[in-house]
Short mmCIF file of C-alpha atoms and ligand atoms in Angstrom, two decimals:
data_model
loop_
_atom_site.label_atom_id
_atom_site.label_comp_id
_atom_site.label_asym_id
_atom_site.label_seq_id
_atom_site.Cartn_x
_atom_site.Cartn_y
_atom_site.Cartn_z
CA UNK A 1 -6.21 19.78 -6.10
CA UNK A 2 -8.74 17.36 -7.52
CA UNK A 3 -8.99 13.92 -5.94
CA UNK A 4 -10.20 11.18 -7.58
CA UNK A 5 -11.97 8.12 -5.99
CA UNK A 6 -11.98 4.96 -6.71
CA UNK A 7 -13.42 1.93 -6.09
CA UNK A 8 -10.90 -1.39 -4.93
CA UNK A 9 -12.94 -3.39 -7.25
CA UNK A 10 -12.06 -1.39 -10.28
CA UNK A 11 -8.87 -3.20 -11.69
CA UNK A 12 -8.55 -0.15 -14.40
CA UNK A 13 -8.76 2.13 -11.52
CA UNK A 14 -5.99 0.79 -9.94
CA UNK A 15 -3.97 0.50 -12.89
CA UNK A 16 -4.72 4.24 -13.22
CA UNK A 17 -4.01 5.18 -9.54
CA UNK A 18 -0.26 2.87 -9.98
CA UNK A 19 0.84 5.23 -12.93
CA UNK A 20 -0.25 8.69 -10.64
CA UNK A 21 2.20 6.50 -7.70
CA UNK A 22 4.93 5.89 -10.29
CA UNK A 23 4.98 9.38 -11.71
CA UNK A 24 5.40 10.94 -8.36
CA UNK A 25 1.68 11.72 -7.33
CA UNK A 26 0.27 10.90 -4.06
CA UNK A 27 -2.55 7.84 -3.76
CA UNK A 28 -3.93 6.66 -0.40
CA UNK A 29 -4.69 2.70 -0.24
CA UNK A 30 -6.47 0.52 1.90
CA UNK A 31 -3.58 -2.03 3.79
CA UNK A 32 -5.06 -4.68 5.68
CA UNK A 33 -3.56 -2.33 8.96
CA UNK A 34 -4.70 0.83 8.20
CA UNK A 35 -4.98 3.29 5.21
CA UNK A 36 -1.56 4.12 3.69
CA UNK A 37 -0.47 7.27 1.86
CA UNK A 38 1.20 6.16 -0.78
CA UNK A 39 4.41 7.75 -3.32
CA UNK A 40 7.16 6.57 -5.05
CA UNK A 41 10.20 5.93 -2.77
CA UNK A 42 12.63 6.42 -5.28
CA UNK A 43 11.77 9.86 -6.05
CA UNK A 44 12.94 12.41 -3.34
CA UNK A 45 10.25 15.10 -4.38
CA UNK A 46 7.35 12.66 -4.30
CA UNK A 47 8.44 11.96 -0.36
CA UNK A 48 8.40 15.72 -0.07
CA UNK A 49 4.92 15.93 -0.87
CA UNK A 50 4.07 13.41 1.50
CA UNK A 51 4.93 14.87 4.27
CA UNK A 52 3.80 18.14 2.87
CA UNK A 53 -0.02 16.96 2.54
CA UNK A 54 -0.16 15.00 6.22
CA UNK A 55 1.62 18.24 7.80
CA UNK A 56 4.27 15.85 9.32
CA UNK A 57 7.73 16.69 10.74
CA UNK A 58 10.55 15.37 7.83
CA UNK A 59 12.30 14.29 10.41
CA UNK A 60 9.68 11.02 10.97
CA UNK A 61 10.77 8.13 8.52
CA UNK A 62 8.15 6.52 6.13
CA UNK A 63 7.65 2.73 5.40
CA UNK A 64 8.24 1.33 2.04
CA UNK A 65 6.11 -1.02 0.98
CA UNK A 66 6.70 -3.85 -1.29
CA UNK A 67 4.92 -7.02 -2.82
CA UNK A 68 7.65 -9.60 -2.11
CA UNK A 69 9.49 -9.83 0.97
CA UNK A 70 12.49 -11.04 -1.79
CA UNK A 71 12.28 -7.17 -3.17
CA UNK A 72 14.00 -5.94 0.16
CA UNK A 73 17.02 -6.79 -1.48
CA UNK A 74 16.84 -4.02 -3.79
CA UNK A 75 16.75 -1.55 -1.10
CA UNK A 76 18.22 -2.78 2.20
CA UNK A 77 20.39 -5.28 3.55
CA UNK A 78 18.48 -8.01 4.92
CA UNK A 79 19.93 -11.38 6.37
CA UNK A 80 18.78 -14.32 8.19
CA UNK A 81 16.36 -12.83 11.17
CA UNK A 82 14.61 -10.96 7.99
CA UNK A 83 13.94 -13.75 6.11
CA UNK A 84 13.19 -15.73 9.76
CA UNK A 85 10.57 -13.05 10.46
CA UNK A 86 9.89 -12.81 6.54
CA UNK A 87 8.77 -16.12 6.21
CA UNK A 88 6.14 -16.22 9.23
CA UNK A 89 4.81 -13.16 8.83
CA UNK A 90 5.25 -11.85 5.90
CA UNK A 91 2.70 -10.55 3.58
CA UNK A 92 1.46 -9.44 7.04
CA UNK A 93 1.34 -6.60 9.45
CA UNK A 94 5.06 -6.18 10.14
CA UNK A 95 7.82 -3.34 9.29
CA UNK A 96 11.14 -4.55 9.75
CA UNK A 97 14.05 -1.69 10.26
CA UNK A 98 17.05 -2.89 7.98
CA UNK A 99 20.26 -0.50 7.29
CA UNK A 100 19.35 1.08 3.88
CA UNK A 101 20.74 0.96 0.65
CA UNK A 102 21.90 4.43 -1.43
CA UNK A 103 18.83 4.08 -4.22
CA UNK A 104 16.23 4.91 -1.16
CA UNK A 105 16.75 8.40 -0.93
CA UNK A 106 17.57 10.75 2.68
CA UNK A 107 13.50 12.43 2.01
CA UNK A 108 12.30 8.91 2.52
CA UNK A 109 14.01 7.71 6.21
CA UNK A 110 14.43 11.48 6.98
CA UNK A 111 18.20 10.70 6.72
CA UNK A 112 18.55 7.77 8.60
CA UNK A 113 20.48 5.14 7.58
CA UNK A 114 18.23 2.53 8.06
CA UNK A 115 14.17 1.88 6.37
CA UNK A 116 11.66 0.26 7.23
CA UNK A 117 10.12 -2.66 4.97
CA UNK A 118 6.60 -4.06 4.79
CA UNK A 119 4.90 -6.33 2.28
CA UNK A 120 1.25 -5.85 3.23
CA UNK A 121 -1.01 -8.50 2.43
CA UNK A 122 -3.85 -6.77 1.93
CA UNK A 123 -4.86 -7.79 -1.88
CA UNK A 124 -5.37 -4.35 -3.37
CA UNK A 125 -2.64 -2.96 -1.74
CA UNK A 126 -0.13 -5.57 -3.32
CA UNK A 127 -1.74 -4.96 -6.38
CA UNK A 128 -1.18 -1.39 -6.73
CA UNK A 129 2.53 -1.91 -5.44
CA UNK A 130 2.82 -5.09 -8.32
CA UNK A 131 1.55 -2.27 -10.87
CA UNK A 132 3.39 0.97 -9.52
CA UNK A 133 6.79 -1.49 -10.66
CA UNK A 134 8.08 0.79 -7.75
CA UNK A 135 8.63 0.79 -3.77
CA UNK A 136 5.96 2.68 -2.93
CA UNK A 137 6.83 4.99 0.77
CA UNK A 138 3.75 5.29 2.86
CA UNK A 139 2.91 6.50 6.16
CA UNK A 140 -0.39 5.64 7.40
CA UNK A 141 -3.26 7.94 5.64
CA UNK A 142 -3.98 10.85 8.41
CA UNK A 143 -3.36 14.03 9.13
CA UNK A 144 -0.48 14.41 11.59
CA UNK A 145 -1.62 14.02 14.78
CA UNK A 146 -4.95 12.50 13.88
CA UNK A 147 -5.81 9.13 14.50
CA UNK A 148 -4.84 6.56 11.59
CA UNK A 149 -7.54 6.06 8.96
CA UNK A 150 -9.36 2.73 9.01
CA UNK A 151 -11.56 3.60 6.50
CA UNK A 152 -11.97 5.25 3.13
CA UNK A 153 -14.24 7.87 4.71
CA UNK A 154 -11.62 8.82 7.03
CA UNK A 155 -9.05 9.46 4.43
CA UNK A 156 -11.75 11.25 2.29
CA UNK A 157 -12.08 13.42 5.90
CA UNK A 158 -8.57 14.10 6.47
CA UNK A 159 -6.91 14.45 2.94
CA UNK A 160 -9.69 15.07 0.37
CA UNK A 161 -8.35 17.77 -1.90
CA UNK A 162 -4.85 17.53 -0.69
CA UNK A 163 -3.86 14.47 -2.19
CA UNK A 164 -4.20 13.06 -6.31
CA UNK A 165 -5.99 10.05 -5.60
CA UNK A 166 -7.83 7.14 -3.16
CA UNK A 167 -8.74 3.56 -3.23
CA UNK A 168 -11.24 2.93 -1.12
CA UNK A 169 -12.00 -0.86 0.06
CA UNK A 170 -14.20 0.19 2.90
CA UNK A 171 -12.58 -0.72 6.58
CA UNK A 172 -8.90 -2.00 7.09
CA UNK A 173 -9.47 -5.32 8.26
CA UNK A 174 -7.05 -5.14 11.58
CA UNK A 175 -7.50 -1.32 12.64
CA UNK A 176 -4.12 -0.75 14.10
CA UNK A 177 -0.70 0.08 12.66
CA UNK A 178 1.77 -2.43 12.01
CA UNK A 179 4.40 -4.02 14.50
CA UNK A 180 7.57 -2.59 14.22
CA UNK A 181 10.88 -4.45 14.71
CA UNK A 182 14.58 -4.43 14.25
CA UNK A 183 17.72 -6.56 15.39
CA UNK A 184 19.21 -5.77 18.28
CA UNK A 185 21.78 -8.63 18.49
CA UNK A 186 21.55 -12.41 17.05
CA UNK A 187 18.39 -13.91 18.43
CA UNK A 188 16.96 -10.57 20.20
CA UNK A 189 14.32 -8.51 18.28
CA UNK A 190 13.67 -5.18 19.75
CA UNK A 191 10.04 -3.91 19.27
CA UNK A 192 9.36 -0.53 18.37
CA UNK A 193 5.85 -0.54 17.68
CA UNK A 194 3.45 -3.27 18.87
CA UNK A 195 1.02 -4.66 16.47
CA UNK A 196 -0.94 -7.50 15.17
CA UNK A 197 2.12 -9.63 15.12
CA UNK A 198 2.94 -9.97 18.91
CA UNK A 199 5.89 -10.08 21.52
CA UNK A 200 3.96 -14.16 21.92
CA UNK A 201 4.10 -14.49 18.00
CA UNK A 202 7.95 -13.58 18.07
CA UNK A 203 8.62 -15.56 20.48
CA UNK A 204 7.32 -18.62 19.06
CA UNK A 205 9.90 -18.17 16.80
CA UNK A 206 13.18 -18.80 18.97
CA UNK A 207 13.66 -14.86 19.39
CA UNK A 208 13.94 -12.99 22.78
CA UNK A 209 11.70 -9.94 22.45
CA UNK A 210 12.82 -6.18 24.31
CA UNK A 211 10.09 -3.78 23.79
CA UNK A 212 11.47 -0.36 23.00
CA UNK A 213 11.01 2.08 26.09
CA UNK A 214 8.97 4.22 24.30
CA UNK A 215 6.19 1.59 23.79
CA UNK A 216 5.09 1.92 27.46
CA UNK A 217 5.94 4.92 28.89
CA UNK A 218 6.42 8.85 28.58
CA UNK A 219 10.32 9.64 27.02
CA UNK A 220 12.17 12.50 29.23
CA UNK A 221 12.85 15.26 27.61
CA UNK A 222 15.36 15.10 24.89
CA UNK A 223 15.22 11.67 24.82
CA UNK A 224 14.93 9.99 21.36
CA UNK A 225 13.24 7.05 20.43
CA UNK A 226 14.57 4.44 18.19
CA UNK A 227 11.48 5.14 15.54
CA UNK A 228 10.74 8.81 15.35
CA UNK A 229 7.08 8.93 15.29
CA UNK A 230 6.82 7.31 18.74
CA UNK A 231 7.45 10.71 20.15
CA UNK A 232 4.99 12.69 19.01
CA UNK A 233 1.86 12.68 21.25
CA UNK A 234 -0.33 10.41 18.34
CA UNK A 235 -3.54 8.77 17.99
CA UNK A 236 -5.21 11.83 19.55
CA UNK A 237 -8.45 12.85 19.06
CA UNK A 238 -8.99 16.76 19.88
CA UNK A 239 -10.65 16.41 23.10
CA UNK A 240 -8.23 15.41 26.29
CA UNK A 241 -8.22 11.05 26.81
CA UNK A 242 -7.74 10.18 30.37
CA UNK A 243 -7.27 6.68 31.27
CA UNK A 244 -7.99 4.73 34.27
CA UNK A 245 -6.14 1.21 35.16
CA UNK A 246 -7.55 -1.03 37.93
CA UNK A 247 -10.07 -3.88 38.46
CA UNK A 248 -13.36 -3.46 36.07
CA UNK A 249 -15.41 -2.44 38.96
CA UNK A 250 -12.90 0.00 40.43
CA UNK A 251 -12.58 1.52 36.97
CA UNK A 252 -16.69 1.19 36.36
CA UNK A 253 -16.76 3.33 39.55
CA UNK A 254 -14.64 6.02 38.52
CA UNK A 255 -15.68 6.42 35.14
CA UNK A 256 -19.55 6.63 36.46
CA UNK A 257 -18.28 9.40 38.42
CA UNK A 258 -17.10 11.53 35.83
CA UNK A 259 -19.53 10.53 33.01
CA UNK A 260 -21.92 13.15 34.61
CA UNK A 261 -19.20 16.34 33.96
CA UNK A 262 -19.78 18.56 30.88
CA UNK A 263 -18.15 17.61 28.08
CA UNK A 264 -17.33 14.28 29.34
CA UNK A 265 -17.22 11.31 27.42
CA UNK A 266 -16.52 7.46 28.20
CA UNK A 267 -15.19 4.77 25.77
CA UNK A 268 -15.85 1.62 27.39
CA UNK A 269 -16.32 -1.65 26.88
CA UNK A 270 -19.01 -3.72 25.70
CA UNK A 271 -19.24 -5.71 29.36
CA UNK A 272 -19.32 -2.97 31.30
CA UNK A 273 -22.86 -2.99 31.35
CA UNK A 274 -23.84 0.54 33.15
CA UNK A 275 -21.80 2.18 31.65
CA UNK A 276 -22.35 1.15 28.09
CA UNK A 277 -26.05 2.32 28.73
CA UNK A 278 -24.97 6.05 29.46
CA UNK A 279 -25.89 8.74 27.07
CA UNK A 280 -22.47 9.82 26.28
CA UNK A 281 -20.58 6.67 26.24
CA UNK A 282 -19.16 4.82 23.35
CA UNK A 283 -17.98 1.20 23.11
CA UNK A 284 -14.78 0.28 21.70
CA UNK A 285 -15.19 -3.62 22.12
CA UNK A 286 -15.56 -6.56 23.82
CA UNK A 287 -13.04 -6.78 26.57
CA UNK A 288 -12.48 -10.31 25.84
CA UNK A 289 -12.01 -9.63 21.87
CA UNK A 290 -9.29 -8.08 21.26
CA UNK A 291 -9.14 -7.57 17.75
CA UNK A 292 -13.09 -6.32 17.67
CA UNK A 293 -11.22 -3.22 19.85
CA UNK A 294 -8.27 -3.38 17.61
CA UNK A 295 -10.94 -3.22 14.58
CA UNK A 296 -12.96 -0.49 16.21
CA UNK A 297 -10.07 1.70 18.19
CA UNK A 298 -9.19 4.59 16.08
CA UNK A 299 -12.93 4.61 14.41
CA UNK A 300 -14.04 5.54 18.13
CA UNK A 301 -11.41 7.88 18.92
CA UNK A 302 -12.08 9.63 15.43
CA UNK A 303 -15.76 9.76 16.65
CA UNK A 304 -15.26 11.97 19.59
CA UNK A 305 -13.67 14.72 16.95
CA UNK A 306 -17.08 14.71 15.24
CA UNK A 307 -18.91 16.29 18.50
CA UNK A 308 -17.39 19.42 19.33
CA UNK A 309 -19.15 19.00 22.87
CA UNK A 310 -17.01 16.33 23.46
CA UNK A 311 -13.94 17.99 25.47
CA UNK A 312 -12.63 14.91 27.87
CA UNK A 313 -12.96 11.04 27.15
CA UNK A 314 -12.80 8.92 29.78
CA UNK A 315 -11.60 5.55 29.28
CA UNK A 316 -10.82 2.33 30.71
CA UNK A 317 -7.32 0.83 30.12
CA UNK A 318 -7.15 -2.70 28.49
CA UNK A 319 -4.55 -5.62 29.49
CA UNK A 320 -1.81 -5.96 27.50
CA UNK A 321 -2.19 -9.60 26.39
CA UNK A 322 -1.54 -10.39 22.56
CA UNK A 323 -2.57 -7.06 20.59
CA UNK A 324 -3.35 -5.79 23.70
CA UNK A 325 -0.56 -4.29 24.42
CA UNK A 326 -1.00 -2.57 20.81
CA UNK A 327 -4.31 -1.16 21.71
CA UNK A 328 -2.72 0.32 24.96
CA UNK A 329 0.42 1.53 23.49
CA UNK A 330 -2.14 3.39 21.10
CA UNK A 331 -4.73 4.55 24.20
CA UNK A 332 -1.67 5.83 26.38
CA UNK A 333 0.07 8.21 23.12
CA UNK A 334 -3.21 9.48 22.66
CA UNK A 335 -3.42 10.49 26.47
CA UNK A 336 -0.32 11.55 26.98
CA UNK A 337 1.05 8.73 29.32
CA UNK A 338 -1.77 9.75 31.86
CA UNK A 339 -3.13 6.94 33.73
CA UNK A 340 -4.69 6.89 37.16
CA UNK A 341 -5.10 3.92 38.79
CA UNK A 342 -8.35 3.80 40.52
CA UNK A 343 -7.23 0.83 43.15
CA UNK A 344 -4.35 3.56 44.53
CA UNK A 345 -7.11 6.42 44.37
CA UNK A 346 -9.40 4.31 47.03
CA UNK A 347 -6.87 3.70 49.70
O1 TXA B 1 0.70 -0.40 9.24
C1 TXA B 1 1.51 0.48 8.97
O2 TXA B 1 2.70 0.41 9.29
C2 TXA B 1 0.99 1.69 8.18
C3 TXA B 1 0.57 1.19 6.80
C4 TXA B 1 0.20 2.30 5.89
O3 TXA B 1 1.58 0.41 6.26
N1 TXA B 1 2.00 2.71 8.09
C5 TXA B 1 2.34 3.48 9.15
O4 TXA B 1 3.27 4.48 8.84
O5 TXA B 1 1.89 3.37 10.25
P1 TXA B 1 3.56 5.70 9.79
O6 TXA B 1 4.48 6.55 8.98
O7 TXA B 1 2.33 6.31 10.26
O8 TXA B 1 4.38 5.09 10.97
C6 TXA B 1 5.67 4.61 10.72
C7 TXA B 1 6.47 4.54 11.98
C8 TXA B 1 6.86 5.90 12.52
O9 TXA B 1 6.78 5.87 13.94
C9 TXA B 1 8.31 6.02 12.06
O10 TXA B 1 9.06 6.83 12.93
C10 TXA B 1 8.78 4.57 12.10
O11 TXA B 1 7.68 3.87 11.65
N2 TXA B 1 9.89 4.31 11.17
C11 TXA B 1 9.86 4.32 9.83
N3 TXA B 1 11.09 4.10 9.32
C12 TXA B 1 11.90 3.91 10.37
C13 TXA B 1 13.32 3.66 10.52
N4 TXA B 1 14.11 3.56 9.48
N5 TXA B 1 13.81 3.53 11.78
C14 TXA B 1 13.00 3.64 12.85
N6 TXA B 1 11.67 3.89 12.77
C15 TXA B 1 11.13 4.03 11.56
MG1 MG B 2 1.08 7.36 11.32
#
């Protein structure tokens, strides 16, 4: 299939790229997250071809996106902790899970009853949306499996040829996915997927926050997670991640002693100053910036598929203040769940 490119300055373009979206074609767009792949979520077949073009199980919902957090009411019922959450964050980097209305068809929430709803606020992305005239259902822009996109060049990697069309607008401006919530009860917000918008952002509001199980750790077997794509081992690059938890210099230590292996790899941070100087390491950010490793995250982990010599990646775990805890929900899908902590390993 021919795709076409096209530049987010090009208003035409994305005029063009909105009628390919309404008439059931597939576009990829920059959101300010990461790269979404884009279809009309009124039209079963267009979903189809979605998950057809990532090579994703149906059975893992997509996010609709709209350009008004008002539009919702079209396709879900919403109530008074959406428009609560709506009205702090919202164009912004959150999905809330609502019980669905008919007109979103069973392709789209892979037959839940419930969606998901975003209004992103990146401005080409609520442009294309504004033009489409439709809810447009998009998971993020990657092969399944792969790392999200956070770039144009990634999507060009991953779905060139497989998909009609893509906007680029150079680097998504956060780098991570977006927070996922629904209501548990009045007042308590479960989280499903941490983001930009935080358990401390939430809270600010008056809500109690539970993080969904699968956030932190491994699910047994059988066990199903409230959003589907939590279960699938995500994020990943090809090579095996290992992480290591414990103070910086316990976790410096360790990571020095592997670094020397073949086909190792470190991802580090930008303080750890020996080991940013090895030959095979790469920095993700600053330890004390956050979003710089939020920005940079998947862009590294992508980076270790490049080198084929690359078959184990080290990598020190960060806290889990803020988006922290997003960048280590990310780091521990993509290896697995397997952590060692270096302070146990000493004693
Ligand atoms: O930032 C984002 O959310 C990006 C951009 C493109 O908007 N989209 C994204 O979509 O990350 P995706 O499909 O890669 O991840 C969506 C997650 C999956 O884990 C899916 O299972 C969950 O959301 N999800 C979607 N609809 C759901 C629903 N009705 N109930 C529970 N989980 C749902
Ligand atoms: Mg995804």
């Amino acid at each position: 299939m021919e795709t076409k490119i096209i530049s987010s300055c090009d208003d035409n373009g994305i005029k063009e790229a909105a009628r390919i979206l309404s008439s059931g074609g597939l576009v990829a767009f920059p959101t300010e997250t990461v790269y979404g792949l884009g279809a009309n979520a009124l039209l079963p077949g267009a979903a189809k071809k979605v998950y057809a073009a990532k090579g994703r199980p149906s059975d893992n919902p997509l996010i609709v996106h709209l350009a008004d957090p008002e539009d919702a009411e079209k396709y879900a019922r919403t109530g008074e902790t959406y428009y609560r959450l709506a009205s702090s964050f919202m164009p912004g980097p959150l999905t809330v899970i609502l019980p669905k209305k008919e007109i979103i068809p069973d392709e789209v929430t892979g037959a839940l009853d419930s969606v998901g709803i975003r209004v992103p606020s990146d401005k080409t992305a609520n442009k294309l949306i504004r033009y489409s005239g439709v809810p447009v259902a998009a998971p993020s822009a990657n092969l399944s499996g792969k790392p999200s996109t956070t770039s144009a060049a990634h999507v060009i990697a991953d779905l060139f040829g497989r998909i009609d069309c893509i906007i680029d607008a150079g680097e998504a401006k956060i780098g991570l996915e977006s927070t996922i919530v629904k209501e548990e009860s009045p007042g308590v917000i479960r989280m499903l997927r941490p983001g930009a918008i935080t358990v401390e952002m939430i809270e600010a509001l008056g809500f109690r926050v539970v993080l969904d199980k699968a956030v932190l750790s491994k699910l047994a077997e059988g066990e199903r997670p409230l959003a589907p794509g939590m279960k699938y081992r995500h994020y990943a690059p090809s090579a095996r991640v290992i992480l290591y938890s414990g103070t910086p210099e316990s976790v410096e230590r360790a990571l020095l002693s592997h670094s020397g292996e073949p086909g190792a790899a470190v991802m580090c941070f930008e303080e750890d100053k020996t080991l940013s100087k090895l030959e095979n390491s790469r920095v993700i950010g600053r330890r004390s910036d956050r979003d710089n490793t939020a920005h940079r995250l998947f862009s590294v982990l992508r980076s270790f598929d490049l080198d084929r010599s690359v078959r184990t990646v080290y990598c020190a775990l960060p806290d889990t203040e803020g988006i922290g805890l997003a960048i280590f929900n990310r780091l521990v899908k993509a290896a697995g769940y397997e952590i060692i902590n270096t302070e146990q390993e000493q004693k």
